[in-house]
Structure formats: C-alpha cells, structure tokens
Short mmCIF file of C-alpha atoms in Angstrom, two decimals:
data_model
loop_
_atom_site.label_atom_id
_atom_site.label_comp_id
_atom_site.label_asym_id
_atom_site.label_seq_id
_atom_site.Cartn_x
_atom_site.Cartn_y
_atom_site.Cartn_z
CA MET A 1 0.00 0.00 0.00
CA LEU A 2 2.74 2.48 0.99
CA LEU A 3 4.77 1.76 -2.12
CA ARG A 4 1.71 2.00 -4.38
CA GLU A 5 0.72 5.43 -3.03
CA LEU A 6 4.26 6.73 -3.30
CA ARG A 7 4.33 5.60 -6.92
CA LYS A 8 1.10 7.53 -7.54
CA LEU A 9 2.69 10.68 -6.18
CA LEU A 10 5.77 10.12 -8.31
CA ARG A 11 3.56 9.66 -11.40
CA LYS A 12 1.76 12.92 -10.65
CA GLU A 13 5.06 14.72 -10.31
CA ARG A 14 6.21 13.34 -13.65
CA GLN A 15 2.90 14.09 -15.36
CA TRP A 16 3.33 17.83 -14.85
CA PRO A 17 4.58 18.80 -18.34
CA VAL A 18 7.29 21.31 -17.47
CA ALA A 19 11.05 21.47 -17.83
CA LEU A 20 13.13 19.97 -15.04
CA ARG A 21 14.39 23.41 -14.01
CA MET A 22 10.81 24.42 -13.10
CA ARG A 23 10.38 21.65 -10.53
CA ARG A 24 10.54 22.45 -6.83
CA PRO A 25 12.47 19.64 -5.07
CA ARG A 26 12.84 21.78 -1.93
CA TRP A 27 9.12 21.23 -1.27
CA TRP A 28 9.16 17.47 -1.80
CA LEU A 29 10.57 16.95 1.70
CA LYS A 30 7.64 18.94 3.08
CA GLY A 31 5.20 16.65 1.27
CA PHE A 32 4.23 18.91 -1.64
CA LEU A 33 4.43 18.15 -5.35
CA SER A 34 6.08 20.81 -7.48
CA ARG A 35 2.78 21.77 -9.11
CA SER A 36 1.13 22.21 -5.70
CA SER A 37 3.94 24.47 -4.51
CA VAL A 38 3.17 26.75 -7.47
CA LEU A 39 -0.60 26.50 -6.94
CA TYR A 40 -0.25 27.47 -3.26
CA ASP A 41 2.62 29.92 -3.91
CA LEU A 42 4.61 28.29 -1.11
CA ASP A 43 7.61 30.52 -1.77
CA HIS A 44 5.53 33.35 -0.27
CA ASN A 45 2.90 31.56 1.87
CA GLU A 46 3.29 29.57 5.07
CA HIS A 47 3.29 25.92 4.02
CA GLY A 48 2.00 24.77 7.42
CA LYS A 49 -1.41 26.24 6.59
CA TYR A 50 -1.90 23.78 3.73
CA VAL A 51 -2.81 20.11 3.69
CA SER A 52 0.11 18.57 1.81
CA ASP A 53 -0.06 16.07 -1.02
CA LEU A 54 1.53 13.49 1.26
CA GLN A 55 -1.16 14.06 3.92
CA ARG A 56 -3.85 13.90 1.26
CA VAL A 57 -2.69 10.53 0.00
CA PHE A 58 -1.92 8.88 3.34
CA ARG A 59 -4.31 10.60 5.76
CA THR A 60 -7.29 12.45 4.32
CA LYS A 61 -8.37 9.44 2.27
CA ARG A 62 -8.89 7.66 5.60
CA MET A 63 -11.24 10.17 7.19
CA VAL A 64 -14.18 7.78 6.67
CA ASN A 65 -14.32 4.16 7.81
CA PRO A 66 -12.92 2.08 4.89
CA ARG A 67 -15.96 -0.20 4.85
CA LEU A 68 -18.24 2.81 4.41
CA GLN A 69 -16.05 4.36 1.73
CA ASP A 70 -17.01 1.56 -0.66
CA VAL A 71 -20.60 2.81 -0.60
CA ILE A 72 -19.70 6.33 -1.73
CA ASN A 73 -16.93 5.31 -4.11
CA ASN A 74 -19.51 3.40 -6.19
CA LYS A 75 -21.79 5.75 -8.12
CA PHE A 76 -24.54 3.13 -8.28
CA THR A 77 -24.75 2.63 -4.52
CA THR A 78 -24.41 6.39 -4.00
CA HIS A 79 -27.54 6.88 -6.12
CA LEU A 80 -29.44 4.30 -4.10
CA LEU A 81 -28.27 5.80 -0.80
CA LEU A 82 -29.23 9.36 -1.74
CA ARG A 83 -32.62 8.16 -2.93
CA ALA A 84 -33.19 6.26 0.34
CA MET A 85 -32.24 9.37 2.35
CA ASP A 86 -34.57 11.57 0.29
CA VAL A 87 -31.70 13.71 -0.99
CA ARG A 88 -32.52 15.35 -4.31
CA SER A 89 -30.33 13.86 -7.05
CA PRO A 90 -30.39 13.17 -10.82
CA GLU A 91 -32.72 10.53 -12.23
CA LEU A 92 -31.07 7.11 -12.49
CA LEU A 93 -32.29 5.57 -15.76
CA GLY A 94 -30.51 2.25 -15.64
CA LEU A 95 -27.28 0.30 -15.63
CA TYR A 96 -25.25 -0.87 -18.63
CA SER A 97 -23.21 -4.06 -18.46
CA ARG A 98 -22.00 -6.69 -20.95
CA GLY A 99 -23.76 -5.16 -23.95
CA ALA A 100 -27.17 -4.84 -22.27
CA VAL A 101 -29.03 -2.00 -20.58
CA HIS A 102 -31.04 -2.77 -17.47
CA PRO A 103 -33.56 0.12 -17.38
CA PHE A 104 -35.04 1.20 -14.04
CA PRO A 105 -37.54 0.47 -12.67
CA ALA A 106 -38.32 -2.12 -15.38
CA ASP A 107 -37.55 -5.76 -14.65
CA ASP A 108 -36.00 -6.62 -18.01
CA GLN A 109 -32.90 -5.85 -20.08
CA ILE A 110 -32.48 -4.66 -23.64
CA HIS A 111 -29.58 -4.59 -26.10
CA LEU A 112 -27.50 -1.42 -26.11
CA SER A 113 -28.31 -0.77 -29.78
CA THR A 114 -32.05 -0.99 -29.07
CA TYR A 115 -31.72 1.37 -26.12
CA LEU A 116 -29.76 4.04 -27.99
CA THR A 117 -31.87 3.91 -31.16
CA SER A 118 -35.01 4.30 -29.05
CA LEU A 119 -33.82 7.58 -27.50
CA PRO A 120 -35.87 10.52 -28.77
CA VAL A 121 -34.08 13.15 -30.88
CA GLY A 122 -32.80 15.83 -28.53
CA GLU A 123 -32.63 13.49 -25.52
CA THR A 124 -29.37 13.54 -23.52
CA VAL A 125 -28.13 10.76 -21.25
CA PHE A 126 -24.87 10.26 -19.39
CA PHE A 127 -23.04 6.94 -19.20
CA LYS A 128 -20.73 7.02 -16.15
CA VAL A 129 -18.35 4.33 -14.97
CA LEU A 130 -19.36 3.01 -11.54
CA ALA A 131 -16.09 3.88 -9.85
CA GLY A 132 -13.53 6.49 -10.77
CA ALA A 133 -12.62 10.11 -10.35
CA GLU A 134 -11.10 13.02 -12.29
CA GLY A 135 -13.88 13.08 -14.86
CA LYS A 136 -12.68 9.94 -16.64
CA ASN A 137 -14.93 7.50 -18.49
CA ILE A 138 -17.96 9.77 -18.80
CA PHE A 139 -19.91 9.73 -22.05
CA ALA A 140 -22.47 12.44 -22.71
CA LEU A 141 -24.78 11.21 -25.49
CA THR A 142 -27.39 13.27 -27.28
CA ARG A 143 -29.55 11.89 -30.09
CA THR A 144 -29.22 14.45 -32.88
CA SER A 145 -31.09 12.70 -35.71
CA ALA A 146 -32.44 9.31 -36.74
CA ASP A 147 -28.97 8.00 -37.57
CA ALA A 148 -26.55 10.21 -35.60
CA MET A 149 -25.58 10.89 -32.01
CA ARG A 150 -23.36 13.49 -30.34
CA VAL A 151 -20.84 11.82 -28.01
CA ASN A 152 -18.83 14.19 -25.81
CA GLY A 153 -19.34 16.96 -28.34
CA GLU A 154 -18.52 14.94 -31.47
CA VAL A 155 -21.35 13.90 -33.81
CA LEU A 156 -21.00 10.24 -34.80
CA PRO A 157 -23.07 7.76 -36.81
CA ILE A 158 -25.20 5.95 -34.27
CA ALA A 159 -23.48 2.66 -35.14
CA ASP A 160 -20.11 4.20 -34.14
CA ALA A 161 -21.55 5.45 -30.84
CA ILE A 162 -22.84 1.94 -30.12
CA GLY A 163 -19.44 0.48 -30.97
CA LEU A 164 -17.65 2.96 -28.71
CA LEU A 165 -19.71 1.92 -25.69
CA ARG A 166 -19.49 -1.78 -26.54
CA ARG A 167 -15.69 -1.55 -26.38
CA GLN A 168 -15.84 -0.45 -22.75
CA ASP A 169 -15.05 -3.35 -20.43
CA ARG A 170 -16.80 -2.11 -17.29
CA PRO A 171 -20.34 -1.37 -16.10
CA PHE A 172 -21.85 2.12 -16.38
CA ILE A 173 -24.74 3.83 -14.67
CA ILE A 174 -27.07 5.81 -16.95
CA GLU A 175 -28.37 9.18 -15.80
CA ARG A 176 -30.84 11.50 -17.45
CA GLY A 177 -29.19 14.64 -18.78
CA LEU A 178 -29.49 17.65 -16.51
CA GLU A 179 -30.48 21.18 -17.38
CA GLN A 180 -28.41 23.68 -15.44
CA HIS A 181 -29.55 27.15 -14.50
CA ALA A 182 -28.98 29.70 -17.26
CA ALA A 183 -26.69 31.76 -15.01
CA VAL A 184 -24.49 28.73 -14.33
CA SER A 185 -24.52 27.63 -17.96
CA ALA A 186 -23.39 31.13 -18.96
CA LEU A 187 -20.08 30.50 -17.17
CA PHE A 188 -19.32 27.84 -19.82
CA PRO A 189 -22.23 26.28 -21.74
CA SER A 190 -20.38 23.18 -23.04
CA SER A 191 -20.09 21.48 -19.64
CA VAL A 192 -22.16 20.86 -16.54
CA ASN A 193 -20.61 23.32 -14.08
CA THR A 194 -20.76 21.97 -10.55
CA VAL A 195 -20.30 23.27 -7.04
CA ARG A 196 -17.70 21.32 -5.04
CA ALA A 197 -18.21 21.69 -1.28
CA LEU A 198 -16.23 19.96 1.45
CA THR A 199 -18.09 19.09 4.63
CA MET A 200 -16.71 17.69 7.85
CA LEU A 201 -17.75 17.54 11.51
CA ASP A 202 -17.27 20.28 14.08
CA VAL A 203 -15.77 18.12 16.83
CA ASN A 204 -16.13 20.93 19.38
CA ASN A 205 -19.84 21.49 18.60
CA ASN A 206 -21.62 18.13 18.97
CA ASN A 207 -20.16 16.90 15.66
CA GLU A 208 -22.37 19.28 13.72
CA PRO A 209 -21.49 19.20 10.00
CA PHE A 210 -20.14 22.39 8.47
CA ILE A 211 -18.91 23.52 5.06
CA ALA A 212 -15.16 24.02 5.19
CA LEU A 213 -14.84 25.52 1.69
CA ALA A 214 -16.86 25.58 -1.52
CA VAL A 215 -15.90 26.40 -5.09
CA GLN A 216 -17.73 26.69 -8.39
CA ARG A 217 -16.06 24.45 -10.94
CA ILE A 218 -16.24 25.72 -14.51
CA GLY A 219 -15.50 23.77 -17.67
CA CYS A 220 -13.35 24.96 -20.54
CA ARG A 221 -12.44 23.68 -23.99
CA ARG A 222 -9.81 21.26 -22.76
CA SER A 223 -11.98 19.76 -19.99
CA ALA A 224 -15.31 19.54 -21.87
CA PRO A 225 -17.75 17.87 -21.59
CA SER A 226 -16.87 17.91 -17.88
CA ASP A 227 -15.78 20.73 -15.61
CA ASN A 228 -13.14 18.57 -14.00
CA TRP A 229 -10.28 20.44 -12.36
CA SER A 230 -7.64 17.80 -13.00
CA ARG A 231 -8.48 17.87 -16.72
CA GLY A 232 -7.96 21.61 -17.04
CA GLY A 233 -11.19 23.07 -15.64
CA LEU A 234 -11.40 26.28 -13.61
CA SER A 235 -12.51 26.93 -10.05
CA ALA A 236 -13.78 30.08 -8.37
CA ARG A 237 -14.28 30.31 -4.63
CA ILE A 238 -17.85 30.78 -3.39
CA ASP A 239 -18.60 33.18 -0.55
CA LEU A 240 -20.60 30.90 1.75
CA ASP A 241 -22.85 33.72 2.98
CA THR A 242 -23.75 35.31 -0.35
CA GLY A 243 -22.96 32.79 -3.10
CA ARG A 244 -20.75 35.35 -4.86
CA LEU A 245 -17.82 34.05 -6.93
CA THR A 246 -14.26 35.26 -6.73
CA ARG A 247 -11.89 35.25 -9.69
CA ALA A 248 -11.03 31.78 -10.97
CA THR A 249 -7.82 29.80 -11.23
CA ARG A 250 -6.71 26.40 -12.54
CA LEU A 251 -3.88 23.92 -12.17
CA PRO A 252 -0.74 25.73 -13.37
CA ASP A 253 0.76 24.81 -16.73
CA SER A 254 4.06 26.42 -15.78
CA ASN A 255 5.69 27.89 -12.68
CA VAL A 256 3.21 30.80 -12.74
CA LYS A 257 -0.28 30.62 -11.23
CA GLU A 258 -3.01 32.16 -13.39
CA TRP A 259 -6.08 34.11 -12.25
CA PHE A 260 -9.13 34.88 -14.38
CA GLU A 261 -11.75 37.56 -13.81
CA THR A 262 -13.43 36.33 -17.00
CA HIS A 263 -13.44 32.97 -18.77
CA PRO A 264 -10.24 32.45 -20.82
CA ASP A 265 -12.12 30.76 -23.70
CA THR A 266 -15.39 32.69 -23.90
CA GLY A 267 -14.84 35.96 -22.06
CA ALA A 268 -17.85 35.26 -19.79
CA GLN A 269 -17.77 37.11 -16.48
CA ILE A 270 -16.78 35.00 -13.47
CA ALA A 271 -15.65 37.27 -10.63
CA GLY A 272 -18.63 38.86 -8.90
CA VAL A 273 -21.27 36.51 -10.33
CA VAL A 274 -23.81 35.49 -7.68
CA LEU A 275 -24.96 31.89 -7.93
CA PRO A 276 -28.73 31.38 -8.24
CA HIS A 277 -30.55 29.39 -5.52
CA TRP A 278 -27.52 29.73 -3.25
CA GLU A 279 -29.42 29.55 0.06
CA GLU A 280 -31.14 26.35 -1.12
CA THR A 281 -27.81 24.97 -2.32
CA ARG A 282 -26.08 25.60 0.99
CA ALA A 283 -29.06 24.08 2.83
CA LEU A 284 -28.98 20.97 0.59
CA ILE A 285 -25.25 20.47 1.24
CA LEU A 286 -25.70 20.67 5.01
CA HIS A 287 -28.84 18.50 4.93
CA SER A 288 -26.98 15.86 2.94
CA ALA A 289 -24.06 15.95 5.39
CA ARG A 290 -26.45 15.52 8.32
CA VAL A 291 -28.44 12.60 6.95
CA LEU A 292 -25.18 10.93 5.90
CA SER A 293 -23.32 11.95 9.06
CA PHE A 294 -21.61 8.55 9.18
CA MET A 295 -19.75 9.82 6.09
CA GLU A 296 -17.83 12.29 8.22
CA TYR A 297 -15.79 13.87 5.43
CA VAL A 298 -17.35 14.32 1.99
CA GLY A 299 -16.75 16.37 -1.13
CA TRP A 300 -20.20 17.10 -2.60
CA ASP A 301 -20.75 17.85 -6.29
CA ILE A 302 -23.88 19.95 -6.74
CA VAL A 303 -25.67 20.95 -9.93
CA ILE A 304 -27.82 24.09 -9.72
CA GLY A 305 -30.77 23.62 -12.04
CA PRO A 306 -33.52 26.03 -13.07
CA ASP A 307 -35.63 24.87 -10.12
CA GLY A 308 -32.87 24.46 -7.57
CA PRO A 309 -29.89 22.27 -6.65
CA LEU A 310 -29.31 18.50 -6.89
CA VAL A 311 -26.55 16.31 -5.48
CA LEU A 312 -24.70 14.93 -8.49
CA GLU A 313 -22.03 12.95 -6.61
CA ALA A 314 -20.41 12.46 -3.21
CA ASN A 315 -16.66 11.88 -2.98
CA ILE A 316 -14.26 10.66 -0.32
CA ASN A 317 -11.39 11.89 -2.50
CA THR A 318 -12.29 15.53 -2.05
CA GLY A 319 -9.85 17.17 -4.44
CA VAL A 320 -8.08 19.18 -1.75
CA ASN A 321 -6.06 21.27 -4.21
CA VAL A 322 -9.13 22.62 -6.03
CA LEU A 323 -10.19 24.10 -2.67
CA GLN A 324 -6.80 25.15 -1.33
CA SER A 325 -6.01 26.95 -4.57
CA HIS A 326 -8.13 29.70 -3.00
CA GLN A 327 -7.58 29.30 0.75
CA PRO A 328 -5.50 26.91 2.88
CA LEU A 329 -7.70 24.53 4.86
CA PHE A 330 -5.73 24.71 8.10
CA THR A 331 -6.61 28.39 8.61
CA ASP A 332 -10.05 27.35 9.91
CA PRO A 333 -9.77 26.18 13.58
CA ARG A 334 -12.73 23.81 13.09
CA VAL A 335 -10.88 22.13 10.23
CA ARG A 336 -7.69 21.90 12.30
CA ALA A 337 -9.59 20.31 15.18
CA PHE A 338 -11.27 17.73 12.93
CA TYR A 339 -8.03 16.82 11.19
CA ALA A 340 -6.10 16.68 14.48
CA GLN A 341 -8.51 14.07 15.83
CA ARG A 342 -7.69 11.93 12.83
CA GLY A 343 -3.94 12.33 12.89
CA VAL A 344 -3.56 15.02 10.23
CA ARG A 345 -1.22 17.54 11.78
CA THR A 346 -0.15 21.02 10.77
CA GLU A 347 3.14 22.76 11.52
CA LEU A 348 1.36 25.93 12.63
CA SER A 349 2.80 27.14 15.92
CA ASP A 350 -0.62 27.49 17.59
CA GLU A 351 -1.80 23.99 16.64
CA PRO A 352 -3.49 22.31 19.64
CA PRO A 353 -2.42 18.82 20.70
CA PRO A 354 -4.33 16.02 18.96
CA VAL A 355 -7.29 14.38 20.66
CA ALA A 356 -7.03 10.60 20.62
CA ILE A 357 -9.85 8.68 18.97
CA GLU A 358 -10.30 5.08 18.01
CA GLU A 359 -9.00 4.19 14.57
CA PRO A 360 -11.64 2.81 12.17
CA VAL A 361 -11.65 -0.94 11.78
#
C-alpha cells in the first residue's frame, strides 16, 4: 500500500509537463508536489497552513471508515443511498453491463443498440463508470437525428456510438441529462458546471457538519464535456454567505499561477457573479451531510438547475487542491480540530495537541 501510493505521487510529479528546471524539489521533503507548490505559492505563503499532497494521500483518504467508503466510491450505490435518504439527485435511468441496458424500474434488459436507437431526438443521457474520479470515463450522449448521435461533443453515426460503448469493459450507470440554470450555464455552456463543497464535523460542537470551503467548478475547452479540475477546468471560490464568486484559477501549466476575472475561452464574467438558488444549495449540502453523518468527510458535487440544486455525486477523495487553490484549509480552527482528531497535523505554531480517537476498523 505504501509503495503504491508513493508511486502515484511520483507519477503525478512526472505528469506535470514542465522542464526539469521548473520543478521544486525543496518542497518534496515537506510533502508537496512541485505543481502544488506553485498553486499554493509556497515561496511566499506559510506551508503549514496547507494540507500537503503526502497528507492527502496517506491521511485524508482515511477520514471515513474504509468499509463505508465503498458505498460512496460506487456511483450506483451512491444513487441508491441518496434516494433512500430523500436527498434530491439526478434521475437514475438504468445500468449498462456486458452489452445490455437494465432500465429502471423495469424488470427486463435490452440490447445497447435498441436502447440508444429508441432515445428521442434531442434526448441527452450520461453513461458514467461506476467507480472512478477526475472526470474519466464519462460519455455524454445526445440523439441528434435518426442516424446520428453526439458523443462528448462529437457527432457520430449511431453505429459508431454503439461500438464505442461496446468496447468499454466495465459497467456504467445511466443518468438523465441535466439542465443547469442559465446563469451557471453562462459560465461555460459546453459542460455541466458543478459546485464542489467539502463538509466535515465540528468536533467541538456536537459533531455538527459544516462547510469548510466551496468552489464553483467551470468547464473549458480542454476539460469539456466535464468541468473537471484535473483535466484543465477552472474553479472560483464561493462566498458561503452570499454565493458570490471570486476570480477563478486552474492547475498551473508552468511555474506561474493564473487568475481569471473572465473565462479564458469565452470571455464570460466569473468574478462577482452570484450563484442562483444559493441559500437552497447551501441548505442541501448541510442537509446531505447531516443525513449521511456517518460519512464524516465528503466532497459534494452539486448541480444548480432552473428549479434548484441537486446532489450529483459524493466523494471521499475531495480534491483538496481545487479548494486550497483559494484558501488553505488549516486556517479554519474547526478544520484543524477535525483533522487533528484523525492524525492530520499542521506545523502551525498554535496547533493544539491532537485528541485521541479510536481508529476505524
């Protein structure tokens, strides 16, 4: 396990496409990848305020009991759990496996070709792999005509779309396409732009869930059809009281961090935009964290639709850097207290001693 995780970190370091002279080996010993040191501007900011890449890999992934993590890490069981807890979420249309679609709530199965050719023109569905992160293995399909289908933005003959899915060697859930609010779509209309909010428990206030940080993720040409941060998407911090967005940033392509008041591809305004239905969105996040309080540490992906928000996904792997690109997590004493209970320590001078708790079994 240790060796495998260290190899992952080494791969991430190598995957950053910059010259060797741009790498920051001085920060490796502090647990930060070179790209993170640029993202957090560690040459000018106190590194002890930030959750490091090493802590993220070896500690924050263990905030939730491992046996419970399996529930959230599987998109199919997450759907079923949210439905059982009466948490508003997208419509689950079925499950695809071994060339057949099992539509819900029907008790039969149909061939993939029959399913896709029966979709009405203009209908959009999403095929998502059951487990996986970073926006990989998602197919957005829209029937454009009797014999064609748009797949992740590319119009294909329907036979080619069928062949593409048949070549996948893993099951997929099928969700009905979502309509996002016009104000959110305006940020970048070629992706579903989601709120990412991190919740954890206030260990000094009866374990009441709270939102540590929240950002609006925004797609761009290189991340479409998703808004995924690790694939080049943007993020703008959300003011938790007002729903107002700050300027946006993204993973650095060089040793300079970029900031965007407007969208780099479309020119759409980002900084200062107020998210619609923000009070409802914040309430949904906290409600979800309360009814799933046994999931003590969750990154929620929220879609704001014309009629309000829905929970798209819940993640144990919370994407710490998309949040800390705007503010270090350890600056919040509630976050420090929660992390300290679970063995995630900061080098801040005023850090309180950890409180011992039982390790999950």
